[in-house]
Amino acid sequence: MIYRIIKLETWRESNLNGFQLKLLSLLLLGVVIFIWLLSGCVSHENKSPDPPRESDKRTSLTTTSGSRLVKHLKGVSIIPVNPKRIAVLDYRIADSLLALGIKPVATGSFIGSTDIPYMDGHPLKESINLGDAPNLEAILATEPDLIIGTDAQTIAYESLSQIAPTVIVPVAPKDWQVALQEMGQMLDRERQAIDWITRYSEKADEAKKQINGRVPSNETVMFLRVLKKEFRLYGERQLTGTLLYQDLGLKAPLQVSSIEGVNKVISMEMLPEINPDYILLDVGAIAQADDKQGEALYNDLLQSSLWKSLKAVQNNHVYRVPEWFFRTDFPISRGKSLTFVIDALINGKGTLQK
């Protein structure tokens, strides 16, 4: 391009008068500018846009209208940034909200009551009781600006969304800490979530030190549930198992470590083979306040010579746990289960007499 312009300059000086030279110069200048602009536009169109920064990604979750986009089990919902009237459809979701410093305006109940057994002081007393299986009419009457349901309400998601923005979360999260942090992020309570997890970890670490001084490292701990027709042994992957064997560093019997899922049904005859040093024993189904069949099987167990031969039984190291003990997938319930284990193994509370 430069070479051609120089040639034209030489030609015009020898063949054109002043006015023509001036006109031609302006035309040439215009052509050069046009070509320069055109090449700039082409290169700009062909250039790939810069990938969004992490901060841009976070910003994209919140709109300028004071609402937030939240991804959940049923898709994406637009929810208020600061919801004032949150209705939760399961008491376990209320557990997480209370840990974050939020009291829901309405909550699902536990066997008909909002006075949850492991919660101190009835913190949900002022929350509207939606029942164990909330219905649309009851939810609508609470005038929520946000509804948080679980997998159990998936089928009613579209109807719930007609009442208020609705988010569906797992009722049994794989990792309670991740679930709490996600809830905190959704409700702008990330700091409260981190603080709760930090306090729990500090308490568990201190308890581990105390347990190590009381329970020899070669002694084993087993969590067993007696239900109406079976004995159910819980493994290391189950959430109570992670509390016992990860958070507190307790040793599991070989038969517990080999469980691939969360639990395994065993016969009474297998108990002497396992023969743990400590037993945490749960009797009856959690959804049944008076599980007579579970109690009957438990009484049979107590009378069995197989049971009486176990080391844990002979040494008074059997602790009957409350019915909520194995539900350790939410922060307050997990904290209370941790306290129970500390009281049992360190302070010797709650042992069954031989």
Coordinates of C-alpha atoms in Angstrom, one line a residue:
M1 CA 0.0 0.0 0.0
I2 CA 2.8 2.5 0.9
Y3 CA 4.6 1.7 -2.4
R4 CA 1.5 2.5 -4.5
I5 CA 0.9 5.8 -2.7
I6 CA 4.5 6.9 -3.4
K7 CA 4.1 6.1 -7.1
L8 CA 0.9 8.2 -7.3
E9 CA 2.6 11.1 -5.5
T10 CA 5.3 11.1 -8.2
W11 CA 2.8 10.9 -11.0
R12 CA 0.6 13.8 -9.7
E13 CA 3.5 16.2 -9.3
S14 CA 4.4 15.8 -12.9
N15 CA 1.0 15.8 -14.6
L16 CA -1.5 17.7 -12.4
N17 CA -2.1 21.4 -11.6
G18 CA -2.4 22.7 -8.0
F19 CA -6.2 22.4 -7.7
Q20 CA -6.2 18.9 -9.1
L21 CA -3.3 17.9 -6.9
K22 CA -5.1 19.1 -3.8
L23 CA -8.4 17.3 -4.8
L24 CA -6.5 14.0 -5.6
S25 CA -4.6 14.2 -2.2
L26 CA -7.9 14.5 -0.3
L27 CA -9.3 11.5 -2.2
L28 CA -6.2 9.5 -1.5
L29 CA -6.3 10.4 2.2
G30 CA -10.0 9.4 2.3
V31 CA -9.2 6.0 0.7
V32 CA -6.4 5.3 3.2
I33 CA -8.6 6.2 6.2
F34 CA -11.4 4.0 4.8
I35 CA -9.1 1.0 4.3
W36 CA -7.6 1.5 7.8
L37 CA -11.0 1.6 9.4
L38 CA -12.2 -1.4 7.5
S39 CA -9.2 -3.5 8.5
G40 CA -9.8 -2.5 12.2
C41 CA -13.4 -3.6 12.0
V42 CA -12.5 -7.0 10.5
S43 CA -9.9 -7.7 13.0
H44 CA -12.2 -6.8 15.8
E45 CA -15.0 -9.1 14.5
N46 CA -12.5 -12.0 14.2
K47 CA -11.1 -11.6 17.7
S48 CA -12.4 -14.0 20.3
P49 CA -13.9 -12.3 23.4
D50 CA -12.0 -12.6 26.6
P51 CA -13.3 -15.3 28.9
P52 CA -15.4 -13.9 31.8
R53 CA -13.5 -13.4 35.1
E54 CA -14.6 -15.3 38.1
S55 CA -16.0 -12.1 39.6
D56 CA -18.0 -11.6 36.5
K57 CA -19.5 -15.1 36.8
R58 CA -20.5 -14.4 40.4
T59 CA -22.0 -11.0 39.4
S60 CA -24.1 -12.7 36.7
L61 CA -26.0 -14.6 39.4
T62 CA -27.6 -11.4 40.7
T63 CA -29.8 -9.1 38.6
T64 CA -30.0 -5.4 39.0
S65 CA -33.6 -5.6 40.2
G66 CA -32.7 -7.0 43.6
S67 CA -33.2 -10.6 42.6
R68 CA -30.8 -13.6 42.4
L69 CA -30.6 -16.4 40.0
V70 CA -30.3 -19.7 41.8
K71 CA -29.6 -23.1 40.2
H72 CA -31.2 -26.1 42.0
L73 CA -32.5 -29.6 41.5
K74 CA -35.4 -28.4 39.2
G75 CA -33.5 -25.8 37.2
V76 CA -33.0 -22.1 37.8
S77 CA -35.2 -19.8 39.9
I78 CA -35.2 -16.0 40.4
I79 CA -35.5 -15.4 44.1
P80 CA -35.4 -12.2 46.2
V81 CA -31.9 -11.1 47.4
N82 CA -33.3 -10.7 51.0
P83 CA -36.4 -12.8 51.4
K84 CA -38.4 -11.9 54.5
R85 CA -41.0 -14.7 54.5
I86 CA -39.4 -18.1 53.8
A87 CA -41.5 -21.2 54.0
V88 CA -39.5 -24.5 54.2
L89 CA -41.3 -27.7 53.5
D90 CA -39.2 -30.0 55.7
Y91 CA -37.9 -29.4 59.3
R92 CA -34.4 -30.4 58.2
I93 CA -34.3 -27.4 55.9
A94 CA -35.4 -25.3 58.9
D95 CA -32.3 -26.8 60.7
S96 CA -30.0 -25.2 58.1
L97 CA -31.8 -21.9 58.2
L98 CA -31.6 -21.7 62.0
A99 CA -27.9 -22.4 61.8
L100 CA -27.6 -19.4 59.4
G101 CA -29.6 -17.2 61.9
I102 CA -32.8 -17.2 59.9
K103 CA -36.2 -18.3 61.3
P104 CA -38.6 -19.4 58.6
V105 CA -42.1 -18.0 58.7
A106 CA -43.4 -21.6 58.1
T107 CA -41.9 -25.0 58.3
G108 CA -42.7 -28.7 57.8
S109 CA -43.0 -30.6 61.1
F110 CA -41.6 -33.7 62.7
I111 CA -44.3 -36.2 63.6
G112 CA -46.8 -33.3 63.6
S113 CA -44.8 -30.9 65.8
T114 CA -42.4 -28.0 65.2
D115 CA -40.8 -28.7 68.5
I116 CA -37.9 -30.8 67.0
P117 CA -36.5 -33.2 69.6
Y118 CA -32.8 -32.3 69.1
M119 CA -33.4 -28.5 69.1
D120 CA -33.0 -26.6 72.3
G121 CA -35.7 -24.2 73.4
H122 CA -38.2 -24.8 70.6
P123 CA -36.8 -22.2 68.2
L124 CA -39.6 -22.9 65.6
K125 CA -42.4 -22.1 68.1
E126 CA -43.4 -19.0 66.2
S127 CA -43.2 -20.6 62.7
I128 CA -46.4 -21.7 61.1
N129 CA -46.8 -25.5 61.3
L130 CA -47.2 -26.8 57.7
G131 CA -47.4 -30.5 58.8
D132 CA -45.3 -33.4 57.9
A133 CA -46.5 -33.3 54.3
P134 CA -47.3 -29.7 53.5
N135 CA -50.2 -29.0 51.0
L136 CA -50.5 -26.1 48.6
E137 CA -53.4 -24.4 50.4
A138 CA -51.5 -24.3 53.7
I139 CA -48.3 -23.0 52.0
L140 CA -50.3 -20.3 50.1
A141 CA -51.9 -19.0 53.3
T142 CA -48.4 -18.2 54.8
E143 CA -47.8 -15.7 51.9
P144 CA -44.2 -16.6 51.4
D145 CA -41.8 -14.7 49.2
L146 CA -39.5 -17.8 48.9
I147 CA -40.3 -21.5 49.2
I148 CA -37.6 -24.1 49.9
G149 CA -38.6 -27.7 49.3
T150 CA -36.9 -31.0 49.0
D151 CA -36.8 -33.9 46.6
A152 CA -40.1 -35.0 48.0
Q153 CA -41.8 -31.9 46.6
T154 CA -40.3 -32.2 43.1
I155 CA -43.6 -33.3 41.6
A156 CA -45.3 -30.2 42.9
Y157 CA -42.6 -27.8 41.8
E158 CA -44.7 -26.0 39.1
S159 CA -47.6 -25.5 41.5
L160 CA -45.3 -24.2 44.2
S161 CA -43.7 -21.8 41.8
Q162 CA -47.1 -20.3 41.2
I163 CA -47.2 -19.3 44.9
A164 CA -43.7 -17.9 45.2
P165 CA -40.2 -18.5 43.8
T166 CA -39.3 -22.1 44.7
V167 CA -35.9 -23.8 45.2
I168 CA -35.6 -27.6 45.5
V169 CA -32.7 -29.0 47.5
P170 CA -31.7 -32.6 48.5
V171 CA -33.2 -33.8 51.8
A172 CA -30.2 -36.0 52.3
P173 CA -27.1 -34.1 51.0
K174 CA -23.9 -36.1 50.4
D175 CA -21.9 -33.5 52.3
W176 CA -23.6 -31.4 55.0
Q177 CA -20.9 -28.8 54.9
V178 CA -21.2 -28.1 51.2
A179 CA -25.0 -28.1 51.5
L180 CA -24.8 -25.5 54.3
Q181 CA -22.4 -23.3 52.4
E182 CA -24.6 -23.4 49.3
M183 CA -27.6 -22.4 51.4
G184 CA -25.6 -19.6 52.9
Q185 CA -24.6 -18.4 49.4
M186 CA -28.2 -18.5 48.2
L187 CA -29.5 -16.5 51.2
D188 CA -26.5 -14.1 51.5
R189 CA -25.3 -15.8 54.7
E190 CA -22.0 -17.3 53.6
R191 CA -20.1 -15.9 56.6
Q192 CA -22.6 -17.5 59.0
A193 CA -22.2 -20.9 57.2
I194 CA -18.4 -20.8 57.5
D195 CA -18.6 -19.7 61.1
W196 CA -20.9 -22.7 62.0
I197 CA -18.6 -25.2 60.2
T198 CA -15.6 -23.7 61.9
R199 CA -17.1 -24.0 65.4
Y200 CA -18.2 -27.6 64.7
S201 CA -14.7 -28.6 63.4
E202 CA -13.0 -27.0 66.5
K203 CA -15.4 -28.9 68.8
A204 CA -14.8 -32.2 66.9
D205 CA -11.0 -31.7 67.0
E206 CA -11.0 -31.1 70.7
A207 CA -13.3 -34.1 71.3
K208 CA -10.9 -36.3 69.2
K209 CA -8.0 -35.4 71.5
Q210 CA -10.1 -36.3 74.6
I211 CA -11.3 -39.5 73.1
N212 CA -7.8 -40.6 72.2
G213 CA -6.9 -40.3 75.8
R214 CA -9.8 -42.5 76.9
V215 CA -10.5 -45.0 74.1
P216 CA -7.5 -47.0 73.1
S217 CA -6.7 -46.7 69.4
N218 CA -7.1 -50.5 68.8
E219 CA -10.7 -50.5 70.2
T220 CA -13.6 -50.4 67.8
V221 CA -17.0 -48.6 67.8
M222 CA -20.1 -49.8 66.0
F223 CA -23.4 -48.0 65.2
L224 CA -26.3 -50.5 65.2
R225 CA -30.0 -49.9 64.6
V226 CA -32.7 -52.3 65.7
L227 CA -35.8 -52.0 63.5
K228 CA -39.0 -53.9 63.5
K229 CA -37.7 -56.9 61.5
E230 CA -34.0 -56.4 61.2
F231 CA -30.6 -55.4 62.6
R232 CA -29.0 -52.7 60.5
L233 CA -25.3 -52.0 60.7
Y234 CA -24.1 -48.6 59.5
G235 CA -20.9 -48.1 57.5
E236 CA -18.2 -45.5 57.2
R237 CA -19.8 -43.7 54.3
Q238 CA -23.1 -43.1 56.1
L239 CA -23.2 -39.6 57.5
T240 CA -23.2 -40.8 61.2
G241 CA -20.3 -43.0 60.1
T242 CA -18.4 -40.0 58.8
L243 CA -19.0 -38.3 62.2
L244 CA -17.6 -41.3 64.1
Y245 CA -14.8 -42.5 61.9
Q246 CA -13.7 -39.2 60.2
D247 CA -14.6 -36.3 62.5
L248 CA -13.7 -38.2 65.7
G249 CA -11.1 -40.6 64.3
L250 CA -12.7 -43.7 65.9
K251 CA -11.9 -47.2 64.6
A252 CA -14.5 -49.2 62.8
P253 CA -14.8 -53.0 63.0
L254 CA -13.7 -54.7 59.8
Q255 CA -17.3 -55.7 59.0
V256 CA -18.2 -52.0 59.1
S257 CA -15.3 -50.8 57.0
S258 CA -16.2 -53.4 54.3
I259 CA -19.7 -52.0 53.8
E260 CA -19.8 -50.5 50.3
G261 CA -23.1 -48.6 50.7
V262 CA -24.4 -46.8 53.8
N263 CA -25.7 -49.8 55.7
K264 CA -26.0 -53.6 55.8
V265 CA -28.7 -55.8 57.2
I266 CA -27.1 -58.4 59.5
S267 CA -28.4 -61.3 61.6
M268 CA -28.1 -61.5 65.4
E269 CA -25.7 -64.4 64.9
M270 CA -23.2 -62.1 63.3
L271 CA -22.8 -59.9 66.4
P272 CA -20.1 -62.1 68.1
E273 CA -18.1 -62.1 64.9
I274 CA -18.0 -58.3 64.9
N275 CA -17.7 -58.1 68.7
P276 CA -17.0 -54.3 69.0
D277 CA -15.6 -52.6 72.1
Y278 CA -18.3 -49.9 72.0
I279 CA -21.8 -50.0 70.6
L280 CA -24.1 -47.0 69.8
L281 CA -27.5 -48.5 69.7
D282 CA -30.7 -47.0 68.1
V283 CA -34.0 -48.7 68.6
G284 CA -37.1 -48.2 66.4
A285 CA -38.0 -46.3 63.2
I286 CA -37.6 -42.5 63.4
A287 CA -41.0 -41.8 61.9
Q288 CA -42.8 -43.9 64.5
A289 CA -42.9 -42.4 68.0
D290 CA -43.9 -45.8 69.4
D291 CA -42.3 -48.6 67.4
K292 CA -43.6 -51.6 69.3
Q293 CA -42.1 -54.1 66.8
G294 CA -38.7 -52.5 67.0
E295 CA -38.9 -52.6 70.8
A296 CA -39.9 -56.2 70.8
L297 CA -36.9 -57.2 68.7
Y298 CA -34.7 -55.1 71.0
N299 CA -36.0 -57.0 74.0
D300 CA -35.2 -60.3 72.3
L301 CA -31.7 -59.0 71.7
L302 CA -31.2 -58.1 75.3
Q303 CA -32.2 -61.6 76.4
S304 CA -29.9 -63.3 73.9
S305 CA -26.8 -65.1 75.1
L306 CA -25.1 -63.9 71.9
W307 CA -25.7 -60.3 73.0
K308 CA -24.5 -60.9 76.5
S309 CA -21.2 -62.4 75.2
L310 CA -20.2 -59.2 73.5
K311 CA -17.2 -57.2 74.9
A312 CA -19.2 -53.9 74.8
V313 CA -22.0 -55.4 76.8
Q314 CA -19.8 -57.0 79.4
N315 CA -17.8 -53.7 79.9
N316 CA -20.9 -51.5 80.0
H317 CA -19.9 -49.8 76.8
V318 CA -23.4 -49.8 75.1
Y319 CA -25.1 -46.5 74.7
R320 CA -28.7 -46.2 73.5
V321 CA -28.9 -43.2 71.2
P322 CA -32.0 -41.0 70.6
E323 CA -34.1 -41.6 67.5
W324 CA -32.7 -38.6 65.6
F325 CA -29.0 -39.6 66.1
F326 CA -28.5 -41.1 62.6
R327 CA -29.9 -38.0 60.9
T328 CA -26.6 -36.1 60.9
D329 CA -26.9 -34.5 57.5
F330 CA -27.9 -31.0 58.7
P331 CA -25.8 -28.7 61.0
I332 CA -27.8 -28.6 64.2
S333 CA -28.6 -32.3 64.2
R334 CA -25.0 -33.1 63.5
G335 CA -23.8 -30.9 66.3
K336 CA -26.2 -32.6 68.8
S337 CA -25.1 -36.0 67.6
L338 CA -21.5 -35.0 68.2
T339 CA -22.4 -33.8 71.7
F340 CA -24.0 -37.2 72.4
V341 CA -20.9 -39.1 71.4
I342 CA -18.8 -36.9 73.5
D343 CA -21.0 -37.4 76.5
A344 CA -21.0 -41.2 75.9
L345 CA -17.4 -42.0 75.2
I346 CA -15.7 -39.3 77.3
N347 CA -18.2 -38.7 80.1
G348 CA -19.7 -42.2 80.2
K349 CA -23.3 -41.0 80.1
G350 CA -26.2 -43.0 78.8
T351 CA -24.7 -46.5 79.2
L352 CA -27.0 -49.5 79.3
Q353 CA -26.7 -51.7 82.4
K354 CA -25.8 -55.4 81.9

